Amino acid sequence: MIKSYPHVETERQDNVLIIRLDNEAARNSLTREMRYSLRDITREVQDDYSIRAIYLTGKGPTFCAGGDLRMLTEQKTVFEKHRRFRHAATFMPQLMALDRPVVCGVRGVAIGGGMGLALMADTIVAGDSAKFMAGFFRLGVVPDCLTLFTLPRLVGLAKARDFFYSNTTWGAQEALANGVVSKVVADDDVDAEGIALAHKYASGPAEVMGLAKTIMLKSFESSIAEIMDYEDYAQVMAQSGPEFGEGLAALVEKRKPDYAAAAKAEGFSDGMPSSMKDDE
């Protein structure tokens, strides 16, 4: 069942939610409508643990062309600009920190904020046409959409500096070599590969993977002792949950674990908002 939001559409495939940026006329740029839709979808996913993985992509030949030029030219005052970034803070950190795996499929350009949106995912599958472009300093603006957080962690500080300062463009193979994407495939295969990977993640212990993701996001600014504490608390939670019980039983019984069924049986998949359910 496909649901439409302003400039975004979603589709459920079992335990996977597919999110497609849907404003080809504007090259899927981050319009106000799209940002509000992504905020609403992120909030719904946070409350719906029957969704065990996300696949994010763009419709058409462009993943996301970054900031909306109309908005950039029309918003003149300091407080108009400030409100836009305050709104971004209501969903971008939450999207990146979702306690479920997120896969992104990129075809065509991911420019500036569009690149930032892609880098919020855990794994990126790139098509042959994919291009990751900085573009910020070309406009005389500071890199945003969390790129100053994500890119240095992926490629290292020196490479990130050069990428931004030089207004660099990385093609799919360069992005692969630099560790930005996990796989490069033909453009026509991006969705199939990305959705298959999301289903693979969804079939794993998604709740526990979410705990690990939370700790990894803290790893660069935490001490060894703090990481040990995080691991302690997270492991106690994991080993008290149904996914560990299923994984251990499957190991002992020499069978494949069914983590999704185990989580559902324990009520871990409760709480789906009515707006995310298929129409009756």
PDB file of C-alpha atoms in Angstrom:
ATOM      1  CA  MET A   1       0.000   0.000   0.000  1.00  0.00           C
ATOM      2  CA  ILE A   2       1.508   3.339  -1.092  1.00  0.00           C
ATOM      3  CA  LYS A   3       0.788   6.465   0.983  1.00  0.00           C
ATOM      4  CA  SER A   4       1.402   9.965  -0.355  1.00  0.00           C
ATOM      5  CA  TYR A   5       2.756  12.871   1.659  1.00  0.00           C
ATOM      6  CA  PRO A   6       3.641  16.303   0.240  1.00  0.00           C
ATOM      7  CA  HIS A   7       6.712  15.644  -1.946  1.00  0.00           C
ATOM      8  CA  VAL A   8       7.273  12.191  -0.369  1.00  0.00           C
ATOM      9  CA  GLU A   9       5.609   8.793  -0.688  1.00  0.00           C
ATOM     10  CA  THR A  10       5.917   5.693   1.456  1.00  0.00           C
ATOM     11  CA  GLU A  11       5.255   2.010   0.883  1.00  0.00           C
ATOM     12  CA  ARG A  12       5.199  -0.915   3.302  1.00  0.00           C
ATOM     13  CA  GLN A  13       6.750  -4.244   2.347  1.00  0.00           C
ATOM     14  CA  ASP A  14       6.286  -6.508   5.352  1.00  0.00           C
ATOM     15  CA  ASN A  15       8.644  -5.139   8.028  1.00  0.00           C
ATOM     16  CA  VAL A  16      10.354  -2.633   5.709  1.00  0.00           C
ATOM     17  CA  LEU A  17       9.198   0.928   5.100  1.00  0.00           C
ATOM     18  CA  ILE A  18      10.209   2.394   1.733  1.00  0.00           C
ATOM     19  CA  ILE A  19      10.481   6.198   1.621  1.00  0.00           C
ATOM     20  CA  ARG A  20      10.719   7.874  -1.781  1.00  0.00           C
ATOM     21  CA  LEU A  21      11.451  11.565  -2.271  1.00  0.00           C
ATOM     22  CA  ASP A  22       8.798  12.596  -4.778  1.00  0.00           C
ATOM     23  CA  ASN A  23       9.332  16.007  -6.353  1.00  0.00           C
ATOM     24  CA  GLU A  24      11.067  15.289  -9.646  1.00  0.00           C
ATOM     25  CA  ALA A  25      10.189  18.705 -11.065  1.00  0.00           C
ATOM     26  CA  ALA A  26      12.479  20.276  -8.437  1.00  0.00           C
ATOM     27  CA  ARG A  27      15.033  17.433  -8.600  1.00  0.00           C
ATOM     28  CA  ASN A  28      13.810  16.245  -5.202  1.00  0.00           C
ATOM     29  CA  SER A  29      15.219  19.339  -3.492  1.00  0.00           C
ATOM     30  CA  LEU A  30      14.541  19.756   0.229  1.00  0.00           C
ATOM     31  CA  THR A  31      11.431  21.893   0.001  1.00  0.00           C
ATOM     32  CA  ARG A  32       9.513  22.970   3.059  1.00  0.00           C
ATOM     33  CA  GLU A  33       6.834  20.422   2.188  1.00  0.00           C
ATOM     34  CA  MET A  34       9.368  17.615   1.890  1.00  0.00           C
ATOM     35  CA  ARG A  35      11.023  18.495   5.183  1.00  0.00           C
ATOM     36  CA  TYR A  36       7.686  18.498   6.998  1.00  0.00           C
ATOM     37  CA  SER A  37       6.781  15.163   5.414  1.00  0.00           C
ATOM     38  CA  LEU A  38      10.098  13.615   6.462  1.00  0.00           C
ATOM     39  CA  ARG A  39       9.564  14.906   9.989  1.00  0.00           C
ATOM     40  CA  ASP A  40       6.088  13.381  10.175  1.00  0.00           C
ATOM     41  CA  ILE A  41       7.236  10.052   8.731  1.00  0.00           C
ATOM     42  CA  THR A  42      10.197   9.892  11.118  1.00  0.00           C
ATOM     43  CA  ARG A  43       7.912  10.475  14.093  1.00  0.00           C
ATOM     44  CA  GLU A  44       5.555   7.741  12.929  1.00  0.00           C
ATOM     45  CA  VAL A  45       8.428   5.286  12.480  1.00  0.00           C
ATOM     46  CA  GLN A  46       9.685   6.071  15.987  1.00  0.00           C
ATOM     47  CA  ASP A  47       6.342   4.845  17.342  1.00  0.00           C
ATOM     48  CA  ASP A  48       5.918   1.834  15.070  1.00  0.00           C
ATOM     49  CA  TYR A  49       8.184  -1.078  15.962  1.00  0.00           C
ATOM     50  CA  SER A  50       6.593  -3.310  13.352  1.00  0.00           C
ATOM     51  CA  ILE A  51       8.888  -1.353  11.006  1.00  0.00           C
ATOM     52  CA  ARG A  52      12.243  -3.066  11.403  1.00  0.00           C
ATOM     53  CA  ALA A  53      14.220  -1.356   8.615  1.00  0.00           C
ATOM     54  CA  ILE A  54      13.949   1.642   6.260  1.00  0.00           C
ATOM     55  CA  TYR A  55      14.819   2.087   2.608  1.00  0.00           C
ATOM     56  CA  LEU A  56      15.191   5.725   1.506  1.00  0.00           C
ATOM     57  CA  THR A  57      15.572   6.783  -2.118  1.00  0.00           C
ATOM     58  CA  GLY A  58      14.517   9.417  -4.657  1.00  0.00           C
ATOM     59  CA  LYS A  59      12.135   9.062  -7.570  1.00  0.00           C
ATOM     60  CA  GLY A  60      13.505   9.893 -10.993  1.00  0.00           C
ATOM     61  CA  PRO A  61      17.099  10.449 -12.118  1.00  0.00           C
ATOM     62  CA  THR A  62      18.140  12.657  -9.151  1.00  0.00           C
ATOM     63  CA  PHE A  63      18.363  11.589  -5.529  1.00  0.00           C
ATOM     64  CA  CYS A  64      18.236  15.096  -4.012  1.00  0.00           C
ATOM     65  CA  ALA A  65      19.502  18.435  -5.325  1.00  0.00           C
ATOM     66  CA  GLY A  66      19.918  19.927  -1.856  1.00  0.00           C
ATOM     67  CA  GLY A  67      18.331  23.154  -0.683  1.00  0.00           C
ATOM     68  CA  ASP A  68      15.251  24.546  -2.390  1.00  0.00           C
ATOM     69  CA  LEU A  69      16.417  27.570  -4.436  1.00  0.00           C
ATOM     70  CA  ARG A  70      13.015  29.247  -4.194  1.00  0.00           C
ATOM     71  CA  MET A  71      13.161  29.070  -0.430  1.00  0.00           C
ATOM     72  CA  LEU A  72      16.760  30.309  -0.363  1.00  0.00           C
ATOM     73  CA  THR A  73      15.879  33.375  -2.413  1.00  0.00           C
ATOM     74  CA  GLU A  74      12.592  34.175  -0.662  1.00  0.00           C
ATOM     75  CA  GLN A  75      13.692  33.857   2.952  1.00  0.00           C
ATOM     76  CA  LYS A  76      15.396  37.178   3.626  1.00  0.00           C
ATOM     77  CA  THR A  77      15.268  37.796   7.370  1.00  0.00           C
ATOM     78  CA  VAL A  78      17.451  36.308  10.070  1.00  0.00           C
ATOM     79  CA  PHE A  79      14.493  34.774  11.877  1.00  0.00           C
ATOM     80  CA  GLU A  80      13.089  33.174   8.704  1.00  0.00           C
ATOM     81  CA  LYS A  81      16.413  31.428   8.206  1.00  0.00           C
ATOM     82  CA  HIS A  82      16.655  30.556  11.897  1.00  0.00           C
ATOM     83  CA  ARG A  83      13.185  28.976  11.915  1.00  0.00           C
ATOM     84  CA  ARG A  84      14.135  26.814   8.925  1.00  0.00           C
ATOM     85  CA  PHE A  85      17.143  25.404  10.747  1.00  0.00           C
ATOM     86  CA  ARG A  86      15.207  24.962  13.959  1.00  0.00           C
ATOM     87  CA  HIS A  87      12.740  22.910  11.970  1.00  0.00           C
ATOM     88  CA  ALA A  88      15.564  20.832  10.465  1.00  0.00           C
ATOM     89  CA  ALA A  89      16.634  20.063  14.025  1.00  0.00           C
ATOM     90  CA  THR A  90      13.234  18.464  14.664  1.00  0.00           C
ATOM     91  CA  PHE A  91      13.827  15.592  12.251  1.00  0.00           C
ATOM     92  CA  MET A  92      17.377  15.305  10.906  1.00  0.00           C
ATOM     93  CA  PRO A  93      19.051  14.117  14.132  1.00  0.00           C
ATOM     94  CA  GLN A  94      16.044  11.887  14.793  1.00  0.00           C
ATOM     95  CA  LEU A  95      16.235  10.363  11.314  1.00  0.00           C
ATOM     96  CA  MET A  96      19.956   9.679  11.664  1.00  0.00           C
ATOM     97  CA  ALA A  97      19.527   8.223  15.154  1.00  0.00           C
ATOM     98  CA  LEU A  98      16.510   6.004  14.363  1.00  0.00           C
ATOM     99  CA  ASP A  99      16.933   2.810  16.340  1.00  0.00           C
ATOM    100  CA  ARG A 100      16.326   0.730  13.238  1.00  0.00           C
ATOM    101  CA  PRO A 101      18.679   0.137  10.261  1.00  0.00           C
ATOM    102  CA  VAL A 102      18.325   2.634   7.400  1.00  0.00           C
ATOM    103  CA  VAL A 103      19.472   1.895   3.840  1.00  0.00           C
ATOM    104  CA  CYS A 104      19.706   4.641   1.207  1.00  0.00           C
ATOM    105  CA  GLY A 105      19.654   4.144  -2.558  1.00  0.00           C
ATOM    106  CA  VAL A 106      21.269   6.949  -4.569  1.00  0.00           C
ATOM    107  CA  ARG A 107      20.916   7.536  -8.289  1.00  0.00           C
ATOM    108  CA  GLY A 108      22.122  10.748  -9.877  1.00  0.00           C
ATOM    109  CA  VAL A 109      23.277  13.692  -7.818  1.00  0.00           C
ATOM    110  CA  ALA A 110      23.174  14.078  -4.052  1.00  0.00           C
ATOM    111  CA  ILE A 111      24.163  17.719  -3.647  1.00  0.00           C
ATOM    112  CA  GLY A 112      24.824  19.585  -0.403  1.00  0.00           C
ATOM    113  CA  GLY A 113      21.892  18.872   1.887  1.00  0.00           C
ATOM    114  CA  GLY A 114      20.892  16.013  -0.391  1.00  0.00           C
ATOM    115  CA  MET A 115      24.249  14.404   0.283  1.00  0.00           C
ATOM    116  CA  GLY A 116      23.687  15.107   3.974  1.00  0.00           C
ATOM    117  CA  LEU A 117      20.347  13.308   3.827  1.00  0.00           C
ATOM    118  CA  ALA A 118      21.970  10.252   2.230  1.00  0.00           C
ATOM    119  CA  LEU A 119      24.747  10.214   4.831  1.00  0.00           C
ATOM    120  CA  MET A 120      22.157   9.972   7.607  1.00  0.00           C
ATOM    121  CA  ALA A 121      21.563   6.370   6.505  1.00  0.00           C
ATOM    122  CA  ASP A 122      23.515   3.430   7.901  1.00  0.00           C
ATOM    123  CA  THR A 123      24.309   1.991   4.475  1.00  0.00           C
ATOM    124  CA  ILE A 124      24.267   3.529   0.989  1.00  0.00           C
ATOM    125  CA  VAL A 125      23.791   1.598  -2.254  1.00  0.00           C
ATOM    126  CA  ALA A 126      24.857   3.776  -5.189  1.00  0.00           C
ATOM    127  CA  GLY A 127      23.968   3.526  -8.848  1.00  0.00           C
ATOM    128  CA  ASP A 128      26.553   4.061 -11.568  1.00  0.00           C
ATOM    129  CA  SER A 129      25.222   7.593 -12.091  1.00  0.00           C
ATOM    130  CA  ALA A 130      25.556   8.614  -8.431  1.00  0.00           C
ATOM    131  CA  LYS A 131      27.467  11.795  -7.695  1.00  0.00           C
ATOM    132  CA  PHE A 132      28.103  13.163  -4.225  1.00  0.00           C
ATOM    133  CA  MET A 133      28.731  16.887  -4.377  1.00  0.00           C
ATOM    134  CA  ALA A 134      29.680  19.379  -1.662  1.00  0.00           C
ATOM    135  CA  GLY A 135      28.452  22.593  -3.251  1.00  0.00           C
ATOM    136  CA  PHE A 136      28.214  24.545   0.019  1.00  0.00           C
ATOM    137  CA  PHE A 137      31.192  26.849  -0.431  1.00  0.00           C
ATOM    138  CA  ARG A 138      30.163  27.475  -4.020  1.00  0.00           C
ATOM    139  CA  LEU A 139      27.194  29.308  -2.486  1.00  0.00           C
ATOM    140  CA  GLY A 140      29.203  30.798   0.340  1.00  0.00           C
ATOM    141  CA  VAL A 141      27.415  28.839   3.061  1.00  0.00           C
ATOM    142  CA  VAL A 142      28.520  26.527   5.850  1.00  0.00           C
ATOM    143  CA  PRO A 143      28.020  22.789   5.198  1.00  0.00           C
ATOM    144  CA  ASP A 144      24.831  21.695   6.946  1.00  0.00           C
ATOM    145  CA  CYS A 145      22.337  18.834   7.165  1.00  0.00           C
ATOM    146  CA  LEU A 146      24.759  17.123   9.572  1.00  0.00           C
ATOM    147  CA  THR A 147      27.476  16.713   6.910  1.00  0.00           C
ATOM    148  CA  LEU A 148      30.046  18.197   9.315  1.00  0.00           C
ATOM    149  CA  PHE A 149      29.187  15.326  11.679  1.00  0.00           C
ATOM    150  CA  THR A 150      28.823  12.432   9.243  1.00  0.00           C
ATOM    151  CA  LEU A 151      31.471  12.962   6.566  1.00  0.00           C
ATOM    152  CA  PRO A 152      34.540  13.279   8.844  1.00  0.00           C
ATOM    153  CA  ARG A 153      33.461  10.095  10.607  1.00  0.00           C
ATOM    154  CA  LEU A 154      33.197   8.234   7.303  1.00  0.00           C
ATOM    155  CA  VAL A 155      36.320   9.444   5.495  1.00  0.00           C
ATOM    156  CA  GLY A 156      38.502  11.122   8.138  1.00  0.00           C
ATOM    157  CA  LEU A 157      39.052  14.789   8.894  1.00  0.00           C
ATOM    158  CA  ALA A 158      41.669  15.521   6.204  1.00  0.00           C
ATOM    159  CA  LYS A 159      39.599  14.092   3.354  1.00  0.00           C
ATOM    160  CA  ALA A 160      36.454  15.788   4.621  1.00  0.00           C
ATOM    161  CA  ARG A 161      38.209  19.155   4.757  1.00  0.00           C
ATOM    162  CA  ASP A 162      39.495  18.790   1.201  1.00  0.00           C
ATOM    163  CA  PHE A 163      36.096  17.607  -0.030  1.00  0.00           C
ATOM    164  CA  PHE A 164      34.345  20.676   1.378  1.00  0.00           C
ATOM    165  CA  TYR A 165      37.025  23.282   0.670  1.00  0.00           C
ATOM    166  CA  SER A 166      37.542  22.144  -2.928  1.00  0.00           C
ATOM    167  CA  ASN A 167      33.826  21.795  -3.735  1.00  0.00           C
ATOM    168  CA  THR A 168      34.652  18.252  -4.762  1.00  0.00           C
ATOM    169  CA  THR A 169      32.399  15.798  -6.568  1.00  0.00           C
ATOM    170  CA  TRP A 170      32.805  12.079  -5.960  1.00  0.00           C
ATOM    171  CA  GLY A 171      31.386   9.667  -8.487  1.00  0.00           C
ATOM    172  CA  ALA A 172      30.050   6.304  -7.406  1.00  0.00           C
ATOM    173  CA  GLN A 173      33.394   4.509  -7.579  1.00  0.00           C
ATOM    174  CA  GLU A 174      35.226   7.304  -5.738  1.00  0.00           C
ATOM    175  CA  ALA A 175      32.545   7.278  -3.057  1.00  0.00           C
ATOM    176  CA  LEU A 176      33.008   3.520  -2.750  1.00  0.00           C
ATOM    177  CA  ALA A 177      36.793   3.854  -2.482  1.00  0.00           C
ATOM    178  CA  ASN A 178      36.398   6.524   0.223  1.00  0.00           C
ATOM    179  CA  GLY A 179      33.987   4.429   2.266  1.00  0.00           C
ATOM    180  CA  VAL A 180      30.925   6.614   1.723  1.00  0.00           C
ATOM    181  CA  VAL A 181      28.903   3.908  -0.047  1.00  0.00           C
ATOM    182  CA  SER A 182      28.864   0.165   0.555  1.00  0.00           C
ATOM    183  CA  LYS A 183      28.062  -1.049  -2.947  1.00  0.00           C
ATOM    184  CA  VAL A 184      27.859   0.255  -6.523  1.00  0.00           C
ATOM    185  CA  VAL A 185      25.377  -1.314  -8.932  1.00  0.00           C
ATOM    186  CA  ALA A 186      23.680  -0.400 -12.196  1.00  0.00           C
ATOM    187  CA  ASP A 187      21.109   2.360 -11.802  1.00  0.00           C
ATOM    188  CA  ASP A 188      18.297  -0.024 -12.687  1.00  0.00           C
ATOM    189  CA  ASP A 189      19.352  -2.337  -9.844  1.00  0.00           C
ATOM    190  CA  VAL A 190      19.625   0.235  -7.043  1.00  0.00           C
ATOM    191  CA  ASP A 191      16.121  -0.238  -5.643  1.00  0.00           C
ATOM    192  CA  ALA A 192      16.210  -4.015  -5.850  1.00  0.00           C
ATOM    193  CA  GLU A 193      19.596  -4.145  -4.097  1.00  0.00           C
ATOM    194  CA  GLY A 194      18.663  -1.541  -1.507  1.00  0.00           C
ATOM    195  CA  ILE A 195      15.284  -3.054  -0.661  1.00  0.00           C
ATOM    196  CA  ALA A 196      16.800  -6.537  -0.441  1.00  0.00           C
ATOM    197  CA  LEU A 197      19.414  -5.214   1.976  1.00  0.00           C
ATOM    198  CA  ALA A 198      16.718  -3.514   4.067  1.00  0.00           C
ATOM    199  CA  HIS A 199      14.808  -6.803   4.233  1.00  0.00           C
ATOM    200  CA  LYS A 200      18.020  -8.573   5.265  1.00  0.00           C
ATOM    201  CA  TYR A 201      18.508  -6.089   8.090  1.00  0.00           C
ATOM    202  CA  ALA A 202      14.837  -6.356   9.054  1.00  0.00           C
ATOM    203  CA  SER A 203      15.181 -10.128   9.402  1.00  0.00           C
ATOM    204  CA  GLY A 204      18.017  -9.633  11.889  1.00  0.00           C
ATOM    205  CA  PRO A 205      17.725  -8.534  15.534  1.00  0.00           C
ATOM    206  CA  ALA A 206      16.611  -5.018  14.594  1.00  0.00           C
ATOM    207  CA  GLU A 207      15.979  -3.919  18.178  1.00  0.00           C
ATOM    208  CA  VAL A 208      19.490  -4.938  19.219  1.00  0.00           C
ATOM    209  CA  MET A 209      20.978  -3.399  16.093  1.00  0.00           C
ATOM    210  CA  GLY A 210      19.294  -0.163  17.165  1.00  0.00           C
ATOM    211  CA  LEU A 211      21.063  -0.310  20.525  1.00  0.00           C
ATOM    212  CA  ALA A 212      24.414  -0.834  18.806  1.00  0.00           C
ATOM    213  CA  LYS A 213      23.683   2.059  16.434  1.00  0.00           C
ATOM    214  CA  THR A 214      23.003   4.375  19.373  1.00  0.00           C
ATOM    215  CA  ILE A 215      26.368   3.540  20.920  1.00  0.00           C
ATOM    216  CA  MET A 216      28.262   3.895  17.633  1.00  0.00           C
ATOM    217  CA  LEU A 217      26.888   7.426  17.219  1.00  0.00           C
ATOM    218  CA  LYS A 218      28.490   8.276  20.586  1.00  0.00           C
ATOM    219  CA  SER A 219      31.799   6.529  19.929  1.00  0.00           C
ATOM    220  CA  PHE A 220      33.795   9.509  18.647  1.00  0.00           C
ATOM    221  CA  GLU A 221      33.104  11.747  21.622  1.00  0.00           C
ATOM    222  CA  SER A 222      33.050   9.157  24.418  1.00  0.00           C
ATOM    223  CA  SER A 223      35.839   7.810  26.582  1.00  0.00           C
ATOM    224  CA  ILE A 224      36.714   4.127  26.777  1.00  0.00           C
ATOM    225  CA  ALA A 225      35.069   3.969  30.201  1.00  0.00           C
ATOM    226  CA  GLU A 226      31.890   5.581  28.865  1.00  0.00           C
ATOM    227  CA  ILE A 227      31.719   3.122  25.951  1.00  0.00           C
ATOM    228  CA  MET A 228      32.125   0.259  28.411  1.00  0.00           C
ATOM    229  CA  ASP A 229      29.195   1.645  30.415  1.00  0.00           C
ATOM    230  CA  TYR A 230      27.063   1.996  27.280  1.00  0.00           C
ATOM    231  CA  GLU A 231      27.899  -1.581  26.295  1.00  0.00           C
ATOM    232  CA  ASP A 232      27.004  -2.776  29.790  1.00  0.00           C
ATOM    233  CA  TYR A 233      23.570  -1.170  29.789  1.00  0.00           C
ATOM    234  CA  ALA A 234      22.826  -2.094  26.191  1.00  0.00           C
ATOM    235  CA  GLN A 235      23.921  -5.708  26.614  1.00  0.00           C
ATOM    236  CA  VAL A 236      21.764  -6.141  29.710  1.00  0.00           C
ATOM    237  CA  MET A 237      18.799  -4.830  27.708  1.00  0.00           C
ATOM    238  CA  ALA A 238      19.635  -7.016  24.704  1.00  0.00           C
ATOM    239  CA  GLN A 239      20.053 -10.202  26.735  1.00  0.00           C
ATOM    240  CA  SER A 240      16.743  -9.518  28.486  1.00  0.00           C
ATOM    241  CA  GLY A 241      14.826  -9.179  25.226  1.00  0.00           C
ATOM    242  CA  PRO A 242      13.067 -11.631  22.932  1.00  0.00           C
ATOM    243  CA  GLU A 243      15.613 -11.344  20.108  1.00  0.00           C
ATOM    244  CA  PHE A 244      18.402 -12.719  22.290  1.00  0.00           C
ATOM    245  CA  GLY A 245      16.106 -15.509  23.469  1.00  0.00           C
ATOM    246  CA  GLU A 246      15.312 -16.424  19.878  1.00  0.00           C
ATOM    247  CA  GLY A 247      18.937 -16.176  18.749  1.00  0.00           C
ATOM    248  CA  LEU A 248      20.158 -18.390  21.564  1.00  0.00           C
ATOM    249  CA  ALA A 249      17.394 -20.950  21.051  1.00  0.00           C
ATOM    250  CA  ALA A 250      18.089 -21.064  17.321  1.00  0.00           C
ATOM    251  CA  LEU A 251      21.794 -21.629  17.960  1.00  0.00           C
ATOM    252  CA  VAL A 252      21.106 -24.467  20.383  1.00  0.00           C
ATOM    253  CA  GLU A 253      18.467 -26.003  18.096  1.00  0.00           C
ATOM    254  CA  LYS A 254      20.633 -25.516  14.975  1.00  0.00           C
ATOM    255  CA  ARG A 255      18.014 -23.574  13.023  1.00  0.00           C
ATOM    256  CA  LYS A 256      17.640 -20.137  11.492  1.00  0.00           C
ATOM    257  CA  PRO A 257      16.342 -17.551  13.992  1.00  0.00           C
ATOM    258  CA  ASP A 258      13.098 -15.685  13.345  1.00  0.00           C
ATOM    259  CA  TYR A 259      13.733 -12.426  15.148  1.00  0.00           C
ATOM    260  CA  ALA A 260      10.706 -10.598  13.767  1.00  0.00           C
ATOM    261  CA  ALA A 261       8.315 -13.303  14.969  1.00  0.00           C
ATOM    262  CA  ALA A 262       9.985 -13.387  18.379  1.00  0.00           C
ATOM    263  CA  ALA A 263       9.676  -9.627  18.780  1.00  0.00           C
ATOM    264  CA  LYS A 264       6.044  -9.688  17.668  1.00  0.00           C
ATOM    265  CA  ALA A 265       5.200 -12.491  20.079  1.00  0.00           C
ATOM    266  CA  GLU A 266       6.561 -10.397  22.952  1.00  0.00           C
ATOM    267  CA  GLY A 267       4.607  -7.322  21.879  1.00  0.00           C
ATOM    268  CA  PHE A 268       7.693  -5.459  20.647  1.00  0.00           C
ATOM    269  CA  SER A 269       5.868  -4.602  17.419  1.00  0.00           C
ATOM    270  CA  ASP A 270       2.943  -2.867  19.106  1.00  0.00           C
ATOM    271  CA  GLY A 271       2.166   0.788  18.747  1.00  0.00           C
ATOM    272  CA  MET A 272       1.688   1.246  15.004  1.00  0.00           C
ATOM    273  CA  PRO A 273       0.013   4.595  14.376  1.00  0.00           C
ATOM    274  CA  SER A 274      -3.164   4.318  12.352  1.00  0.00           C
ATOM    275  CA  SER A 275      -1.710   6.643   9.697  1.00  0.00           C
ATOM    276  CA  MET A 276       0.950   4.030   8.885  1.00  0.00           C
ATOM    277  CA  LYS A 277      -1.480   1.130   8.521  1.00  0.00           C
ATOM    278  CA  ASP A 278      -2.783  -0.040   5.172  1.00  0.00           C
ATOM    279  CA  ASP A 279      -6.320   1.038   4.390  1.00  0.00           C
ATOM    280  CA  GLU A 280      -8.863  -1.595   5.292  1.00  0.00           C
TER     281      GLU A 280
END
